[in-house]
Structures are given as C-alpha cells and as structure tokens.
XYZ file of C-alpha atoms in Angstrom:
685
model
C -0.481 -0.129 -0.144
C 1.452 3.353 -1.237
C 1.566 6.522 1.066
C 2.721 10.100 0.155
C 4.941 12.476 2.272
C 4.752 15.755 2.099
C 7.285 18.168 3.862
C 7.909 22.222 3.795
C 10.872 23.777 5.911
C 9.181 27.076 7.210
C 11.602 29.489 9.485
C 10.171 28.723 12.594
C 7.979 24.662 12.110
C 9.081 22.287 9.717
C 5.386 20.575 8.992
C 5.168 16.691 7.993
C 2.144 15.073 6.356
C 1.571 11.689 5.647
C -1.048 10.668 2.956
C -2.395 6.787 2.613
C -3.994 5.394 0.152
C -7.584 6.097 1.332
C -6.315 9.682 1.688
C -6.394 9.386 5.242
C -3.835 12.328 6.260
C -1.799 12.357 9.618
C 0.377 14.968 10.717
C 3.245 16.280 12.379
C 5.012 19.323 13.455
C 8.545 19.888 14.990
C 10.662 23.269 15.240
C 13.140 23.770 11.952
C 16.884 23.317 12.508
C 18.723 26.185 10.594
C 22.122 24.752 11.337
C 21.324 21.778 9.231
C 17.530 21.681 8.069
C 17.549 17.364 7.552
C 17.712 17.215 11.168
C 13.594 18.557 11.447
C 13.097 16.714 8.526
C 14.133 13.644 10.057
C 11.987 14.202 13.048
C 9.316 15.641 11.768
C 9.262 12.985 8.872
C 9.769 9.641 11.789
C 6.812 11.320 14.407
C 4.462 10.939 11.002
C 5.442 7.969 9.985
C 4.236 6.692 13.535
C 3.598 2.846 12.834
C 3.996 2.948 9.235
C 6.401 0.503 7.169
C 8.960 3.134 5.580
C 8.901 1.437 2.820
C 5.272 1.711 1.988
C 6.554 5.962 0.737
C 6.407 6.112 -2.327
C 6.809 9.397 -2.653
C 8.329 12.354 -0.678
C 7.521 15.883 -2.615
C 9.793 19.086 -0.315
C 9.443 22.722 -0.139
C 12.192 24.715 1.456
C 13.073 27.680 2.019
C 17.058 26.200 1.073
C 17.471 28.761 -1.643
C 15.835 31.547 -0.916
C 17.549 32.000 2.687
C 20.863 31.468 0.714
C 20.983 34.144 -1.167
C 19.048 36.042 1.864
C 22.014 35.337 4.290
C 24.844 35.247 1.382
C 25.498 31.465 2.026
C 26.050 30.870 -1.270
C 29.057 29.907 -3.214
C 31.629 32.023 -4.700
C 30.919 32.958 -8.258
C 32.882 34.539 -10.988
C 30.651 35.865 -13.735
C 31.705 36.149 -17.487
C 30.363 37.864 -20.468
C 30.786 39.827 -23.559
C 33.143 41.689 -24.234
C 32.545 45.590 -23.036
C 29.627 44.168 -20.655
C 31.422 43.287 -17.174
C 30.645 46.358 -15.989
C 26.686 45.740 -16.260
C 26.343 43.678 -12.533
C 28.450 45.562 -10.559
C 26.831 48.498 -11.369
C 23.307 47.165 -10.615
C 20.079 48.817 -10.496
C 18.694 49.859 -6.764
C 15.324 51.932 -6.338
C 15.546 53.519 -3.035
C 12.936 52.412 -0.382
C 10.999 53.908 2.509
C 14.107 54.307 4.846
C 16.405 55.081 1.838
C 14.690 57.546 0.121
C 16.029 60.066 2.001
C 19.469 59.275 3.010
C 22.146 61.429 1.984
C 25.115 58.848 2.704
C 23.564 55.852 1.119
C 25.169 52.980 0.525
C 23.846 50.615 -2.497
C 23.766 46.680 -1.453
C 26.650 44.555 -2.066
C 26.047 43.739 -6.043
C 25.745 39.628 -6.338
C 28.985 38.948 -7.851
C 32.194 41.694 -6.826
C 33.484 43.548 -9.475
C 36.827 42.329 -8.877
C 35.185 38.457 -10.310
C 33.523 39.751 -13.151
C 35.091 38.746 -16.617
C 34.742 39.669 -20.284
C 35.550 37.702 -23.146
C 35.933 38.771 -26.760
C 32.707 37.979 -29.003
C 29.734 39.385 -30.425
C 26.548 37.894 -31.747
C 23.197 39.719 -32.723
C 19.530 40.152 -31.648
C 19.156 37.796 -34.697
C 21.631 34.946 -33.373
C 24.396 36.456 -36.798
C 27.483 36.098 -34.896
C 29.677 39.645 -35.702
C 32.313 38.506 -33.710
C 33.714 34.828 -33.245
C 34.690 34.057 -29.670
C 38.245 33.888 -28.488
C 38.795 30.938 -26.816
C 42.114 31.903 -25.902
C 40.894 34.567 -23.696
C 38.479 31.939 -22.808
C 40.932 29.505 -21.534
C 42.962 33.113 -19.872
C 39.833 33.908 -17.824
C 38.806 29.979 -17.158
C 42.475 30.235 -15.468
C 42.625 33.459 -13.539
C 39.192 32.067 -11.764
C 40.336 29.101 -10.650
C 43.951 30.309 -9.590
C 41.045 32.050 -7.014
C 39.741 29.156 -5.762
C 36.355 30.487 -7.585
C 34.005 26.683 -7.821
C 31.253 28.129 -9.409
C 30.944 30.393 -13.041
C 28.218 32.075 -14.411
C 28.316 32.510 -18.617
C 25.870 35.371 -19.947
C 27.210 36.660 -23.660
C 25.263 39.208 -25.231
C 22.089 37.137 -27.029
C 22.818 34.066 -26.252
C 18.890 33.475 -26.872
C 19.356 33.875 -29.894
C 22.027 31.531 -30.600
C 23.932 30.036 -27.848
C 26.551 28.506 -29.157
C 29.411 30.849 -27.681
C 27.961 30.251 -24.106
C 27.962 26.443 -24.797
C 31.702 26.060 -26.292
C 32.691 28.745 -22.764
C 31.126 26.273 -20.740
C 33.403 23.128 -22.590
C 35.982 24.819 -22.159
C 35.495 26.467 -18.680
C 33.974 22.997 -17.354
C 37.292 21.157 -17.286
C 38.946 24.057 -15.034
C 35.761 24.762 -12.902
C 33.611 22.415 -10.910
C 30.578 24.488 -12.326
C 29.552 26.168 -15.159
C 25.768 27.463 -15.206
C 25.219 29.198 -18.647
C 22.034 31.505 -19.731
C 20.905 29.365 -22.741
C 20.380 26.350 -20.347
C 18.793 28.473 -17.701
C 16.383 30.956 -19.032
C 17.307 32.174 -22.844
C 15.122 34.682 -22.678
C 16.083 38.723 -23.746
C 16.865 41.205 -20.844
C 20.184 40.931 -20.641
C 20.739 42.366 -17.089
C 17.603 40.315 -15.060
C 19.158 36.876 -17.641
C 22.403 37.537 -15.938
C 21.091 38.032 -12.378
C 19.031 34.469 -12.677
C 22.441 32.651 -14.163
C 24.415 34.136 -11.352
C 21.629 33.291 -8.433
C 21.587 29.686 -10.101
C 25.242 28.883 -10.080
C 25.315 30.927 -7.160
C 22.601 28.343 -5.167
C 22.898 25.569 -7.162
C 25.951 23.656 -5.201
C 24.155 24.445 -2.394
C 20.796 22.514 -3.554
C 22.815 20.020 -4.950
C 24.730 19.146 -1.366
C 21.265 19.344 0.506
C 19.259 16.767 -1.595
C 22.044 14.383 -1.478
C 22.374 14.846 2.037
C 18.284 14.672 2.333
C 17.718 11.102 0.243
C 20.540 10.314 2.689
C 18.775 10.526 5.902
C 15.645 9.631 4.572
C 17.425 6.316 3.268
C 18.633 5.574 6.606
C 15.418 6.030 8.226
C 14.170 2.844 5.640
C 12.334 5.430 2.911
C 14.157 4.892 -0.644
C 11.470 6.636 -2.464
C 12.707 9.550 -4.765
C 12.892 13.155 -3.467
C 10.497 15.569 -5.516
C 10.586 19.855 -4.588
C 8.037 21.786 -5.181
C 9.516 24.691 -7.687
C 8.099 28.632 -7.727
C 5.009 27.903 -9.664
C 3.792 25.620 -8.095
C 4.953 22.903 -9.656
C 7.470 19.444 -8.888
C 10.319 18.364 -9.840
C 12.929 15.663 -9.247
C 15.672 16.803 -7.087
C 17.621 16.088 -9.779
C 16.420 18.880 -11.976
C 16.209 21.219 -9.289
C 20.115 20.660 -8.288
C 20.521 21.656 -11.957
C 17.886 24.846 -11.505
C 18.065 25.546 -8.443
C 16.980 29.203 -9.260
C 13.629 28.115 -9.741
C 13.082 26.697 -5.885
C 13.408 30.267 -4.767
C 9.808 30.362 -4.199
C 9.781 27.033 -3.106
C 7.959 26.738 -0.006
C 4.502 29.741 -0.238
C 3.221 27.769 -3.697
C 2.676 25.052 -1.648
C 0.235 26.922 0.179
C -0.646 28.397 -2.834
C -1.724 25.545 -4.328
C -3.729 24.021 -0.563
C -5.659 27.225 -1.363
C -6.731 26.345 -4.623
C -7.832 23.416 -3.375
C -10.206 24.469 -1.628
C -13.062 24.583 -4.509
C -13.789 28.434 -4.720
C -13.444 30.156 -7.977
C -11.996 33.662 -6.292
C -9.933 33.596 -3.319
C -6.991 35.823 -1.796
C -4.944 32.796 -0.347
C -3.278 34.412 3.754
C -0.532 31.984 5.058
C 1.208 33.004 8.064
C 3.543 30.743 9.650
C 5.901 31.772 12.174
C 8.677 33.829 9.884
C 6.628 35.843 7.263
C 3.332 35.763 5.921
C 2.233 35.446 2.070
C -0.749 36.400 0.192
C -2.079 35.872 -3.107
C -5.383 36.684 -5.697
C -6.187 33.069 -7.113
C -8.850 33.733 -10.015
C -11.744 30.890 -11.414
C -9.374 28.422 -9.282
C -5.521 29.534 -10.940
C -2.953 31.805 -9.295
C -1.497 34.263 -10.227
C 1.647 34.331 -12.358
C 4.509 36.514 -12.241
C 7.573 36.003 -15.290
C 9.929 38.001 -13.087
C 10.473 38.329 -8.683
C 13.311 40.039 -6.871
C 14.613 38.485 -4.303
C 17.022 39.621 -1.522
C 15.566 43.397 -1.670
C 14.897 45.456 1.496
C 11.340 47.434 1.910
C 7.865 46.557 1.508
C 6.278 43.151 0.526
C 9.384 40.959 0.440
C 11.267 42.991 -1.544
C 8.916 42.943 -4.830
C 9.024 46.354 -6.533
C 11.843 45.975 -9.087
C 15.326 47.461 -8.544
C 14.394 46.107 -4.285
C 16.599 42.932 -4.741
C 17.650 41.034 -7.644
C 15.735 40.210 -10.351
C 14.988 36.566 -10.891
C 13.180 35.610 -14.520
C 11.595 32.523 -13.919
C 7.884 31.550 -13.335
C 6.406 31.967 -9.766
C 3.885 32.461 -7.901
C 2.742 36.147 -7.573
C 2.882 36.606 -4.099
C 3.198 39.444 -1.481
C 5.305 38.807 1.322
C 5.891 40.400 4.767
C 7.713 39.970 7.974
C 4.637 39.515 10.479
C 4.541 36.191 11.351
C 4.274 33.999 14.497
C 7.678 34.352 16.095
C 7.619 38.572 14.808
C 9.195 40.146 17.228
C 7.198 43.565 18.758
C 9.903 46.457 20.150
C 9.696 50.304 20.711
C 11.548 51.943 18.771
C 13.323 55.082 20.364
C 10.824 57.835 19.320
C 8.733 55.297 21.372
C 6.228 53.575 18.763
C 5.657 50.623 18.864
C 6.337 48.654 16.191
C 5.974 44.552 15.383
C 8.448 42.653 13.162
C 10.158 42.157 10.326
C 12.577 40.308 12.231
C 11.227 36.923 13.698
C 12.497 34.949 16.874
C 12.354 32.257 14.646
C 13.062 28.796 16.076
C 16.046 29.229 17.956
C 15.250 30.865 20.448
C 11.620 31.537 19.038
C 8.821 33.652 21.518
C 9.814 34.490 24.961
C 6.216 31.352 25.982
C 8.483 28.372 24.473
C 11.162 28.604 27.430
C 13.841 27.997 24.847
C 15.639 31.100 26.300
C 13.415 33.884 24.407
C 13.438 36.886 26.455
C 11.996 39.180 23.357
C 7.942 39.703 22.645
C 5.966 38.163 19.190
C 2.896 38.258 18.349
C 2.902 34.094 19.699
C 3.550 35.875 22.847
C 1.090 38.430 22.746
C -1.770 35.774 21.284
C -1.428 33.558 24.615
C -1.346 37.155 27.014
C -4.872 37.684 24.934
C -6.086 34.188 25.842
C -6.145 32.732 21.767
C -3.701 30.089 22.528
C -3.893 26.856 25.215
C -0.777 26.273 26.557
C -1.271 23.052 26.443
C -1.933 22.531 22.934
C 0.232 23.913 20.655
C 1.603 22.733 18.034
C -0.503 19.305 19.011
C 0.359 19.165 22.481
C 3.959 18.501 22.068
C 4.919 22.337 22.595
C 4.075 23.889 25.863
C 4.066 27.118 26.275
C 4.492 29.305 29.431
C 2.540 32.077 29.732
C 4.185 33.363 32.756
C 6.821 33.763 30.458
C 4.849 35.494 27.830
C 3.284 38.175 29.831
C 7.241 39.249 31.610
C 8.032 39.543 28.312
C 5.105 42.023 27.165
C 5.073 43.627 30.513
C 8.969 44.645 30.494
C 9.274 45.200 27.000
C 5.857 46.657 25.613
C 3.614 47.274 28.387
C 6.603 48.795 31.040
C 7.801 50.994 28.147
C 4.476 52.441 26.598
C 2.557 52.837 29.679
C -0.807 50.507 29.010
C -1.714 46.849 31.175
C -0.234 44.051 29.282
C -3.195 43.142 27.592
C -3.883 46.695 25.895
C 0.098 46.174 24.784
C -0.288 42.284 23.719
C -3.446 43.408 21.482
C -1.871 46.468 19.925
C 0.787 44.149 18.843
C -2.111 41.730 17.584
C -3.516 44.377 15.720
C 0.466 46.080 14.252
C 0.235 42.662 13.112
C -3.087 42.543 11.299
C -2.256 46.161 9.487
C 0.765 44.413 8.221
C -0.588 41.884 6.241
C -3.454 43.643 5.286
C -0.266 45.459 3.620
C 0.178 42.593 1.859
C -3.244 42.308 0.508
C -3.674 45.683 -0.794
C -0.568 44.853 -2.675
C -2.317 41.824 -4.874
C -5.214 43.296 -4.440
C -6.272 47.067 -4.240
C -3.047 48.425 -6.180
C -3.747 46.196 -8.986
C -7.492 47.692 -9.762
C -9.037 44.733 -7.675
C -11.645 45.152 -5.144
C -10.894 42.188 -2.446
C -14.248 42.290 -1.530
C -15.653 39.601 -3.782
C -13.050 37.079 -2.676
C -13.969 34.411 -0.554
C -10.495 33.947 2.118
C -8.713 31.319 2.805
C -6.311 31.021 5.584
C -4.044 28.274 6.928
C -0.399 28.350 8.660
C 0.013 28.141 12.257
C -1.468 31.215 12.964
C -3.388 32.407 10.313
C -6.558 32.051 11.503
C -6.136 33.488 14.559
C -6.165 36.199 12.310
C -7.689 36.092 9.813
C -11.004 37.595 9.707
C -9.307 40.360 11.271
C -6.984 40.889 7.853
C -10.755 40.382 6.246
C -12.846 42.742 8.068
C -10.766 45.100 6.851
C -11.696 45.195 3.126
C -14.960 43.641 3.932
C -13.995 40.316 3.047
C -17.136 38.602 4.931
C -16.131 35.133 4.243
C -13.212 32.718 5.577
C -12.360 29.426 4.811
C -9.890 27.354 7.179
C -9.505 24.173 5.432
C -8.768 21.008 7.756
C -5.187 20.583 8.128
C -4.828 24.381 7.653
C -1.574 24.308 9.955
C 0.221 21.952 8.179
C -1.593 23.896 5.218
C 1.662 24.344 2.519
C 2.657 20.488 3.307
C -0.974 19.289 3.170
C -0.738 21.501 -0.412
C 2.711 19.681 -1.960
C 0.806 16.282 -2.614
C -1.806 18.166 -4.821
C 1.534 19.078 -7.010
C 1.992 17.826 -10.465
C 5.467 17.119 -12.156
C 5.626 19.560 -14.653
C 8.660 22.300 -15.720
C 8.537 25.130 -17.671
C 10.315 26.318 -20.835
C 10.899 29.938 -22.775
C 13.050 31.151 -25.742
C 12.567 34.724 -26.859
C 13.060 34.672 -30.544
C 11.875 37.463 -33.299
C 9.607 36.657 -36.573
C 10.032 33.074 -35.633
C 8.191 29.668 -36.507
C 6.084 29.335 -34.040
C 5.204 25.654 -34.409
C 9.071 24.729 -34.312
C 9.785 26.934 -31.483
C 7.088 25.583 -29.585
C 8.121 21.603 -30.495
C 11.272 22.333 -29.668
C 10.460 23.754 -26.298
C 8.124 21.140 -25.363
C 10.954 18.470 -26.704
C 13.778 19.914 -24.013
C 10.946 20.392 -21.195
C 9.817 16.619 -21.873
C 13.580 15.411 -21.245
C 13.675 17.604 -18.213
C 11.288 14.976 -17.164
C 12.216 12.353 -18.082
C 8.749 12.087 -20.173
C 7.865 12.024 -23.642
C 4.874 14.874 -24.930
C 2.667 11.386 -25.828
C 2.437 10.306 -23.276
C -0.189 9.240 -21.327
C -1.059 12.210 -18.911
C 1.332 14.359 -20.145
C -0.417 17.653 -21.156
C 1.811 20.913 -22.437
C 0.545 24.576 -21.864
C 1.547 27.127 -24.502
C 1.529 30.406 -23.924
C 3.390 33.962 -25.594
C 5.081 36.862 -24.726
C 3.591 39.884 -26.760
C 3.879 43.598 -26.736
C 2.684 46.494 -28.249
C 5.268 46.778 -31.679
C 7.737 49.929 -30.262
C 6.254 49.390 -26.304
C 9.765 48.093 -24.452
C 8.138 45.259 -21.887
C 4.817 42.583 -22.489
C 2.207 40.466 -21.171
C 2.109 36.980 -21.540
C -1.318 35.124 -22.641
C -2.353 31.517 -23.430
C -1.493 30.486 -26.974
C -3.865 29.982 -29.785
C -2.610 29.435 -33.880
C -5.695 32.174 -34.726
C -3.670 35.445 -34.887
C -6.768 37.357 -34.409
C -7.936 35.675 -31.392
C -4.497 35.972 -30.284
C -4.226 39.348 -30.772
C -7.885 39.733 -28.729
C -6.079 37.977 -25.532
C -3.758 40.637 -25.579
C -6.160 43.547 -25.553
C -7.834 41.703 -22.969
C -4.554 41.109 -20.321
C -3.359 44.530 -21.155
C -6.768 46.069 -20.671
C -6.987 43.694 -17.196
C -3.410 44.848 -15.778
C -3.485 48.153 -17.067
C -7.204 49.318 -16.642
C -7.152 50.385 -20.621
C -8.221 49.444 -23.462
C -5.405 49.623 -26.825
C -6.181 48.639 -29.796
C -2.481 48.473 -32.327
C -0.669 46.358 -33.922
C 1.163 43.518 -32.025
C 3.926 41.258 -32.041
C 5.552 38.227 -30.396
C 9.103 38.612 -28.421
C 8.586 35.084 -26.725
C 7.436 31.279 -26.231
C 6.608 29.346 -23.765
C 5.069 25.192 -22.522
C 4.688 24.109 -19.157
C 5.125 20.404 -19.625
C 3.019 18.195 -16.514
C 2.582 15.114 -16.205
C 0.160 14.717 -13.594
C 0.367 12.985 -10.706
C -1.153 9.884 -9.010
C -4.876 11.275 -7.051
C -5.635 10.182 -3.646
C -9.292 10.355 -2.956
C -10.156 13.045 -0.485
C -9.590 12.549 3.176
C -12.181 11.958 5.613
C -12.439 14.258 8.234
C -9.570 14.905 10.526
C -9.873 13.863 14.453
C -10.519 16.329 17.291
C -7.220 18.247 17.955
C -4.462 15.443 20.311
C -6.653 12.149 19.194
C -4.630 9.625 16.982
C -3.796 10.205 13.334
C -6.403 8.335 11.107
C -9.410 8.078 13.290
C -12.648 8.936 11.293
C -13.864 12.743 12.681
C -16.960 13.148 14.362
C -18.242 16.079 13.500
C -21.973 17.652 13.339
C -21.897 19.850 9.501
C -24.150 22.192 9.499
C -26.415 21.610 12.433
C -26.489 22.897 15.944
C -24.341 24.401 17.478
C -22.177 22.219 18.747
C -20.812 21.435 21.587
C -17.294 23.709 23.733
C -14.857 21.520 25.483
C -14.031 23.915 27.668
C -14.357 27.732 28.470
C -11.499 30.564 28.732
C -10.777 33.815 28.886
C -10.103 36.010 26.117
C -10.087 39.853 25.522
C -11.801 40.923 22.701
C -12.358 45.020 22.429
C -15.404 44.998 21.226
C -16.383 43.005 25.195
C -14.514 45.316 26.692
C -11.418 43.081 27.209
C -11.504 39.585 28.762
C -14.624 37.585 28.379
C -15.292 33.538 29.158
C -15.751 31.884 25.834
C -16.354 28.940 24.436
C -13.757 26.507 22.901
C -14.660 23.880 20.251
C -12.891 21.661 18.476
C -13.437 21.533 15.141
C -15.140 18.180 14.773
C -16.998 19.716 17.364
C -17.662 22.610 16.319
C -21.224 22.541 14.127
C -22.483 26.450 14.051
C -21.794 29.394 16.787
C -21.621 33.006 17.183
C -18.997 35.189 18.158
C -16.721 35.271 19.873
C -15.518 31.617 20.019
C -12.354 29.800 19.928
C -11.684 27.037 17.734
C -9.023 25.184 18.320
C -7.460 22.391 15.952
C -4.302 19.979 16.403
C -2.049 22.179 14.601
C -3.578 25.761 14.320
C -6.110 27.581 16.516
C -8.981 29.711 15.111
C -10.190 32.822 16.307
C -13.444 34.117 15.843
C -13.966 37.799 16.867
C -17.802 39.268 17.686
C -19.909 39.661 14.841
C -18.581 36.577 13.197
C -20.783 32.814 12.819
C -18.585 29.906 12.436
C -19.789 26.815 11.087
C -18.704 23.428 10.867
C -19.054 22.570 6.005
C -19.180 18.883 4.775
C -15.531 19.156 3.708
C -14.702 19.882 7.814
C -13.511 23.385 6.418
C -14.731 25.739 8.998
C -16.339 28.688 7.704
C -16.583 32.502 9.001
C -18.615 34.858 7.773
C -18.936 37.727 9.290
C -22.683 39.510 9.893
C -23.313 42.743 7.132
C -22.031 46.004 9.015
C-alpha cells in the first residue's frame, strides 16, 4: 500500500503530512533546525510515520526555503561572472530603487552586487539579436579567464553573453572550456534564454550561486531519509507550483526560490472556491496571493533579497530573477515576529523574527523578546497545552513577563492593551500585503473568499478580512500544515522559454516541449502528460510584454492580448502587436488519492474518523476560557470548540485544531462544512 509524504520547512516549524492510499492523513509539526534542516525533517517524518512501514512510502514532496535563505543570508558559493567584451560592469553597477528608509539618506550606500567587480570577466565575441555572429569567440581568451578563475579558488561560474538566447553556440563552447577548469559552470541559454540582458544575467548568477548548495542539501536529505528506511524519490516544489525531481532541482535551483509559499497557494486553490485570496501566516512571514477562476496568478519576474515592503517584490529592491513564480506579496509578520518599541516610543512589530532558536519567550527556550505568539497567548487566543498538537507547552508567565517588561512598561499601558496592540499591528501589516495583490492592481477584494492557513493564519484571518469587506473566511482541514498538505496536490512539471523574433511558432513550441519533456524524463505523447503553450506579446514599439495563452489564430491571439492589457493596466488599447517570446509548461499529472476523511479532534491519533456535526446545531464546547476582545470591553469567557465538535456558533469563540487555532471575533459566525472546513462569516455591516 503506497503512501506519500509532504514536508515543508519554514523559518520556525517543519511540517510533515503523510497521506495513505485511502486519502487519510496524519500530520506532525516540529521546530526547524537551521544549522541542518535535514535534522528537523527527519524528526518530523519519523513522527508522522508512526507505525507505518517506511518502505511503503512511494513519494516524498519537499518545499524548502534553502535557496531563498542562501540568497538572503549570503551563504551561496563564490561565483565568477563571464560576459561579452565591454559588458562586465553591468552587474557591479546593478540597479536599485530606494525604498522608504533610504529615500532621504544622504549617506546612502547601494547594496553589494551579486558578484564582486573583481570576479567579473569578459571575453571577445559578439552575436546580434537575430543570432548572427558578428565577432567569433576568442577561445584563447576564454582559457586565460578560466585559469584566472581557478587560480582564485572560485568554484562556480555564471556565463551570460549578449543575445545568447538567439544563438547559444558561444556560451556552450565557453562551458566546455571552463568545465575543464572549474567544477560548476552555468550558462544563461540553459537556465533561462530570454531577452533583457541584466535580468538574464542575474538569474544565471543566482542559479550558479545556490545550485551547489541545493545539490549538496538534496543529496544529504536523500541519504538521511534512506537511513530511516525511505528510499522513494524526492521531488521538490518549484516557485510556480509544479514539482520536479531532486536532480532537476539541483540543476535549476533558481526555480525553487519561492518553493515553500507556492505549496500553500495550491492548498488554497484546492478548496474549490473560484476567486480566493490565499492567506498564509506562519512563524516568520505572512504571504498572500490572488487566485482567479481556480488558478493562482503567475509572474515571470520577481526580486529576491531586497529591502522595503512586501519581501522586496518591487522592481529594483533586490536581485531580479526571471523564472515563473506564483505572484505573492510577503511581509515579515509571523507568529515569531518580534515586537519592540523604537527610540521615538512607537510600537513596532517585525520584520525580525525570533524563529525557532530561541523562539518566542513563551517557548521557554531562552527567548526574552515578546513576539506575536506571546501576544496571542496573553490575549487568551492560544491554549498553553494544545500548541503544536500538544508537543510544545507554552508558558503564559514567560509571555506576560516579556510583554510587560519590553512593551507595556515603556508604553505606560496594561499588558493586555500592549498585547492587543501587537495583534492589531500584525493585522495591519498583513493587510498591506493583501492591499498589494488586490487594490493596487485594480481588484476589489470584497468579492473574494479568504482561505486562511499556516500555524498562525486562522487566528488573524477574520480581522484581516474585515479590513477589506471580505465577509467569508474558509479555514480548511489540516490548516496548520497547509503548505505541506498542498505539496501532495502538485503535478510533476517544468517550464521552458525562448525569446525569438519572427520565428516559426510551431517549430519553437515543439523544440521547447521536447526539452521540457526530457527534463521530466517523459514523452509529450505519454498518458497523463500535457503541454501548455503561451506567448509574450507587446504593442509594437513598447519595451515590456505580457504573457497570454497561445492560439494558432492571430486574431484571437491579439484579442487575448488586448483583454490582458486591459486587465493589467485598465486601458483599452488597440494597435499592431508583436510576439517576442514563447513559453511551454509540460506537466505529468500526479496520482490522485481520494478526498481525505474528516480529521480527528485535537490530540487524537491521526487516521481515526471525525465525529463532526457539519451543518447542524450549536456544537458542544470542550471548555471555556478568558480571551480578550475590545468589542466586549476586554477579557470575557468564551467557548472553546474542537473542529469536529463545532456545528455552528456565533463569536466570540475559539476553535482549536491540533496544529492551529481559529479565532472567531464578535460579529462573526463559524460553522463546520461537510468538507470539514470551518467557514467564518461576518454579519452585514
């Protein structure tokens, strides 16, 4: 009997989900181990297996922040950059947009480039935009550059030549020469052959920077899993929500930079609602995404490692990466986000996180700074005995001590008032992320359903939704490990792209599909394999393009582009268009398991059938406890339910899961659906 495991490594917790052949799930949550993430993975996997034979596991799907952290923490390998003669300064000069705190800084220092100026090299050669060789490659110069790179002890090289997307022959020859001198050589025509030299160069550099780190990590992970008896292939979630083999992930590590957040969006899309705002709040960050007609929004360029709002998503606030990714807005507001009073006496929350070491003060692991989790514990939203499935008791005394000493005292307010202010500031910060993916893009969020998950998301979701007139919040089963559960719904897939002007679309698509199929080790004619085609188009003379689904009808293709242009820019524009690029996504559908049965109540052994009363009655609270709600004037005794025993109840109330807690504020109603989702509905205002 086959089983599948999904493992999501976050900044604070590592989550594991085991799905059996009948769809039944068991879950585990443990603290992440940052020195070696595989330690936390093995702990979580061992816990989730229980008595299941490890040899029965036929698939392991993994979401990781390893690539992201390597970029943010500058822990990748040293990279040399090789480009066309005359263009070596493009990377050291870079591109930067000043963000809020830098805007008026007269002593502003730009961030360090991804490759130091002294490690940038150039070789004589030149190809034009149509692939015509204007100057042959000087191979002797390449040898000299390679010898100098090797002499410096650099172990990875990124090669990006001018217009190599149109003719990759020079890059391939350089790779052959340098490959004899340096262990890792990455060329842009293999990573992402798309126009825009700077972005293509930074994408290639990031691939070389994190590739060796990812390859070593995945080899170590496979060995650790084999040691506990799991020999199933390891698959890795990519930034666009697809799944690839570990071997392909090591070669194209840059496509995994947004691996973890993508899995959670898939879980939100799987709830079946057509128009959704995905709201994922974990221990370190909160992430939002718009899902329309059941499909997440995809971007073909994002920025990593930048400063400013929303995870450096704005152009110029980080290193641009041109690979498909689910279009997220991210803020440093999670359960572990540290609350602090700045020198001006203002209360701030995040973006710094206590993480898993030492963690929030209430963990009792040595942390002394108050966090959002400490505030929620002081407010009575969390039960000290049921956090993380009861595996991690929380200390309310330590939480109150941290809040009183670091916040309430300096601010001159009560501990409850300080804790509530922390909760509200976190809500406002997460609301700004929702604003970015909706209002700033001309979308009215009031017509959407919010799907909340993550260890902390359901505690804050109703308050965040209320800010935007969203009256329905869905909290799916297994919400506390939503990203890990979402991994199991991912299909094997990979993308290929090529910028080409005046090309034969049929030939380009056929070539790209064949290359993508080879990446997956499948044939485009195999059962369960699908090919999705799209094109990058622009009005003739414009600099930027939009991606639209492909059709062989020129008139229909132009119509799709005009509709997309109107959707993005709000302008009904007409005029001659041109195609500048072609994209394919090859997908092999994963084996689907039946819909899982209702989860058990908190702390019960996984796999037992639920005893829900979906759609009927007021349910029966397990107990009551004091929780803080400003609408009631402060602390008030509220009923505490399990999901399985909820039925329907008006707030204020609390619903406890094994891995998360749902807060139902006054003015909201919670009911249990047949799918075992908890549906929160706000009364008309």
